[in-house]
Amino acid sequence: MPAVTVDNILALPRIDAPAPGAVDRPVRSLTTAPVGYEGEGFPVRRAFAGIDLTALDPFIHMDQMGEVDYAPGEPKGTPWHPHRGFETVTYMIDGIMEHQDSNGGGGTIGGGDTQWMTAGGGILHIETPPAHLVMSGGLFHGVQLWVNLPRDNKMAAPRYQDITGQKVALLSSSDGGALVRVIAGDVDGHHGPGSTYTPISLVHATIAPGASLTLPWNPEFNALAYVLAGEGLVGSERRPIRMGQTAVYGRGDTLTIAAADTQDSRTKSFEVFLLGGKPIREPVAMAGPFVMNTKAEVLQAFEDFQAGRLGSVPAAHETLD
């Protein structure tokens, strides 16, 4: 699980110890993601299945894509499809994914890179492995997250952000036992590169066996932890958690997660995706690829898509000088 790493974690900025009197968030629930299939048939774990939307707000949906080791000819993606009313965030850990959209956005991401697409008022896009990876096969692993947009931004102009792994903020826990990658938002005064309409924080943490990580967390945000690999303990209660499980934290100032003393033979470290945001607290009407506030708006989105008003393909890609 390469993502982005460093040779000397102790050279990174350290996360400060919790302030005196800081309240560590308790764990409200622990759920296990069921396995499903997406797009042309690649396996996913539905990270948020069984969790009430009010606990997830402002997040809507998250898939762990893979981890799967494809044989030559097996890698799969998604065909062209529409979205409206939210943002898709695709974070690659292993493998390569190509993105194109009807707004002219697009690019290629590999280990540690993120593609951030604001669907806004409507867009068509496609995500596929490159031809050479289809021919060769290989390891494929990533996360796709859907972030809701507030009512006032539902119909915002579509946009695309190509966030390379070199842009993420890299931090160390106070004892050097955890590498923290800040993709978006703020952690202990360090900002990730992702630009968001909805205030959120996204973090990928790698925690060494036996080590513990405590992060300051905006008290106005909710907080979730999804385990990408390995086994550990979550919250001050130290509840056991393992790959494919999601913990929902309660209120507080900090969140804590720790790696088990020993991991399985395939897992060198405990890998966790941590996320939280300021709840939007607006009605959610969702069907297929559309996330709106009312059923009528969802029906309008389907009508607009069928009428070709969400874009056309192929689109000319933007070229950066």
C-alpha atoms as one frame of an Amber mdcrd trajectory, in Angstrom:
protein
   0.000   0.000   0.000   2.369   2.732  -1.206   0.250   5.916  -1.466   2.682
   8.644  -0.335   5.387   7.839   2.157   8.611   9.347   3.503  12.060   8.024
   4.339  12.227   9.782   7.700   8.871  10.345   9.393  10.589  12.127  12.286
  11.535  14.981   9.930   7.860  15.852   9.396   5.882  18.424  11.383   4.511
  16.840  14.570   0.875  16.853  15.599   0.552  18.560  18.956  -0.564  16.625
  22.009  -4.222  17.217  22.974  -4.907  20.369  24.952  -5.595  19.916  28.661
  -9.262  19.177  29.169  -9.837  18.105  25.538 -12.686  15.604  25.255 -11.861
  12.475  23.271 -14.750  11.402  21.078 -16.517   8.162  22.060 -17.508   5.561
  19.469 -21.233   5.618  18.668 -21.362   2.680  16.254 -19.277   0.109  14.412
 -20.469  -1.427  11.127 -19.043  -3.875   8.585 -19.147  -3.013   4.885 -20.837
  -5.527   2.593 -19.136  -6.453  -0.672 -20.671  -5.396  -3.979 -19.717  -4.622
  -7.577 -19.528  -1.313  -9.403 -19.218  -0.138 -13.006 -18.138  -2.933 -15.306
 -17.767  -5.347 -12.407 -14.923  -4.304 -10.123 -15.360  -5.321  -6.468 -16.107
  -2.727  -3.798 -16.887  -2.577  -0.094 -19.849  -0.284   0.668 -18.285   1.556
   3.596 -21.395   3.426   4.733 -23.967   0.648   4.393 -26.193   0.472   7.454
 -25.233   3.935   8.763 -27.947   6.578   9.057 -27.449   9.552   6.736 -27.738
  11.961   9.654 -24.562  10.437  11.138 -22.766  10.721   7.770 -23.831  14.265
   6.787 -22.256  15.875   4.719 -21.096  12.577   3.205 -23.416  10.426   1.128
 -21.595   7.302   0.002 -18.137   5.703   0.074 -16.666   2.648  -1.630 -13.362
   0.957  -0.968 -12.412  -0.120  -4.501 -10.499  -3.405  -4.305  -7.970  -4.317
  -3.027  -7.785  -6.694  -6.002  -4.855  -8.099  -7.971  -6.034  -8.318 -11.571
  -4.724 -10.809 -14.098  -3.888  -9.481 -17.595  -7.049  -8.358 -19.373  -9.131
  -8.181 -16.191  -8.941  -4.527 -14.987 -12.312  -2.798 -15.199 -13.717   0.705
 -14.876 -17.029   2.502 -15.331 -18.786   3.558 -18.549 -19.879   7.148 -19.179
 -22.501   8.139 -16.601 -24.075  11.327 -15.176 -23.977  13.080 -11.797 -25.638
  16.152 -10.297 -25.754  17.767  -6.872 -22.572  16.556  -5.179 -18.818  15.945
  -5.511 -16.937  12.708  -6.198 -13.523  12.233  -4.599 -11.404   9.369  -5.951
  -8.266   8.564  -3.937  -5.916   5.978  -5.424  -3.659   3.861  -3.216  -2.486
   1.213  -5.693  -2.893   1.099  -9.461  -3.827   3.758 -12.003  -7.147   5.322
 -13.000  -7.970   7.684 -15.851 -10.795  10.216 -15.682 -12.574  12.132 -18.429
 -15.639  14.340 -18.139 -17.975  16.348 -20.336 -16.676  19.602 -18.859 -13.204
  19.012 -20.303 -11.649  17.883 -17.025  -9.552  14.790 -16.793  -6.281  13.195
 -15.967  -4.486  10.123 -14.681  -3.986   9.302 -11.018  -1.778   6.710  -9.348
  -0.725   5.838  -5.813  -1.477   8.722  -3.460  -3.211  10.947  -6.055  -6.755
  12.283  -5.827  -9.287  13.322  -8.456 -11.901  15.727  -7.118 -14.862  16.300
  -9.400 -17.623  18.749  -8.566 -20.661  17.543 -10.518 -22.684  20.587  -9.456
 -25.451  21.306 -11.951 -24.592  18.271 -14.031 -21.759  16.392 -15.704 -20.970
  13.157 -17.509 -17.767  11.277 -16.687 -15.937   8.012 -17.159 -13.302   6.274
 -15.037 -11.170   3.545 -16.566  -7.779   1.906 -16.093  -5.330   2.843 -18.873
  -4.904   0.426 -21.760  -1.432  -0.692 -20.674  -2.762  -1.643 -17.220  -5.611
  -3.606 -18.783  -3.028  -5.543 -20.768  -0.655  -6.141 -17.880  -3.055  -6.485
 -14.967  -1.857  -5.575 -11.508  -2.883  -4.375  -8.082  -5.828  -1.971  -7.853
  -6.951  -0.266  -4.643  -8.623   3.038  -3.876 -11.490   4.931  -2.284 -14.339
   6.866  -3.849 -16.271   9.258  -1.641 -19.400  11.265  -2.426 -19.596  14.662
  -0.683 -22.961  16.375  -0.633 -23.347  19.980  -1.770 -25.482  22.520   0.116
 -28.699  23.624  -1.570 -27.107  26.908  -2.692 -24.288  25.027  -4.473 -26.267
  22.129  -5.966 -26.237  23.736  -9.399 -22.712  25.167  -9.229 -20.595  25.039
 -12.371 -18.797  21.684 -12.677 -15.075  21.661 -11.936 -12.208  19.193 -11.687
  -9.213  19.131  -9.332  -6.174  16.957 -10.015  -4.449  16.575  -6.635  -1.146
  14.745  -6.907   0.227  12.922  -3.900   3.093  15.407  -3.659   0.592  18.138
  -2.762  -0.904  16.504   0.339   0.215  17.752   3.750   2.344  15.146   5.532
   2.431  15.041   9.324   3.763  12.782  12.046   2.146  11.781  15.306   3.953
  13.107  18.352   5.940   9.865  18.794   6.532   9.173  15.096   4.327   6.071
  15.124   1.834   7.349  12.544   2.116   9.029   9.146  -0.807  11.369   8.497
  -1.697  12.523   4.974  -4.095  15.487   4.890  -5.951  15.454   1.570  -8.468
  18.181   2.371  -9.390  20.394   5.273  -7.354  21.238   8.334  -5.578  19.039
  10.880  -3.775  20.797  13.735  -3.322  23.908  11.592  -2.013  22.024   8.545
  -4.138  22.312   5.409  -4.735  19.764   2.683  -4.868  20.853  -0.977  -8.452
  19.878  -1.777 -10.805  22.829  -2.323 -14.287  22.102  -0.983 -17.704  23.772
  -0.976 -18.611  21.925   2.203 -16.204  22.271   5.180 -14.624  18.823   5.624
 -11.378  17.069   6.542 -10.023  13.986   4.766  -7.025  12.057   6.113  -5.245
   8.802   5.239  -3.249   7.587   8.243  -0.699   4.769   8.393  -0.177   3.615
  11.982   2.665   1.298  12.986   1.809  -1.861  14.979   1.196  -0.963  18.599
   1.137   2.796  17.954  -1.753   5.154  18.655  -2.911   8.316  16.883  -4.919
  11.132  18.479  -5.962  13.981  16.197  -7.516  17.305  17.134 -10.870  17.446
  15.342 -13.168  20.381  14.720 -15.940  20.098  17.351 -18.485  21.241  14.725
 -17.587  18.289  12.453 -18.795  14.740  12.640 -16.060  12.072  12.554 -15.728
   8.676  10.894 -12.935   6.120  10.595 -12.859   3.457   7.872 -10.219   0.720
   8.028  -8.510   0.097   4.690  -6.173  -2.626   5.988  -5.176  -4.283   9.229
  -6.617  -4.434  12.722  -6.756  -1.915  15.514  -8.644  -0.266  18.334 -10.913
   2.748  18.032 -11.875   5.439  20.525 -10.895   5.896  24.132 -12.905   2.697
  24.763 -10.418   0.843  22.540 -13.077  -1.094  20.661 -11.618  -3.659  18.225
 -11.908  -2.677  14.565 -10.643  -4.333  11.383 -10.446  -3.987   7.617 -13.801
  -3.141   6.052 -15.328  -1.636   9.187 -16.498   1.930   9.827 -16.552   3.633
  13.215 -18.826   6.615  13.823 -17.551   8.866  16.600 -19.657  10.969  18.947
 -19.005  14.566  19.947 -15.688  15.812  21.284 -12.456  17.650  20.553 -10.160
  14.787  19.493 -10.412  11.366  17.911  -8.220   8.384  18.739  -7.406   5.222
  16.818  -4.645   2.697  17.474  -3.029  -0.208  15.633  -3.054  -3.696  17.096
   0.314  -4.901  18.363   0.500  -7.478  15.574  -0.913  -7.413  12.040  -1.504
 -10.230   9.571   1.220 -11.389   7.191  -0.091  -9.202   4.332  -0.310  -6.014
   6.366   2.743  -4.116   7.569   0.767  -1.273   9.160  -2.747  -0.279  10.115
  -4.283   1.829   7.301  -7.209   4.112   8.095  -9.250   6.686   6.175 -10.469
   9.401   8.572 -13.109  11.887   7.517 -15.484  14.428   8.961 -17.367  17.550
   8.036 -19.822  20.207   9.102 -23.313  18.753   8.664 -25.414  20.494   6.026
 -28.702  19.542   7.728 -30.830  19.811   4.608 -33.249  17.276   3.102 -31.597
  14.633   0.918 -33.374  13.100  -2.074 -31.136  10.591  -3.827 -31.630   8.206
  -6.720 -28.844   6.565  -8.704 -26.280   9.189  -9.708 -28.206  12.241  -8.475
 -28.246  13.771  -4.973 -30.728  16.605  -4.579 -33.023  18.115  -1.929 -36.407
  16.999  -3.292 -37.857  14.142  -5.334 -38.952  16.655  -7.985 -35.337  17.829
  -8.377 -34.180  14.225  -8.817 -36.830  13.613 -11.479 -35.741  16.838 -13.204
 -32.136  15.594 -13.176 -33.169  12.358 -14.914 -35.165  14.379 -17.450 -32.235
  16.723 -18.080 -29.877  13.783 -18.537 -32.189  12.069 -21.021 -32.543  15.343
 -22.921 -28.765  15.738 -23.173 -28.629  18.804 -20.930 -25.947  17.383 -18.583
 -23.241  17.483 -21.252 -22.037  15.549 -24.241 -19.053  13.351 -24.985 -16.339
  13.338 -25.968 -15.253  16.705 -24.594 -12.099  18.616 -25.412  -9.756  18.373
 -22.432  -8.304  21.429 -20.814  -4.581  21.889 -21.327  -2.499  23.568 -18.637
   0.376  25.714 -19.862
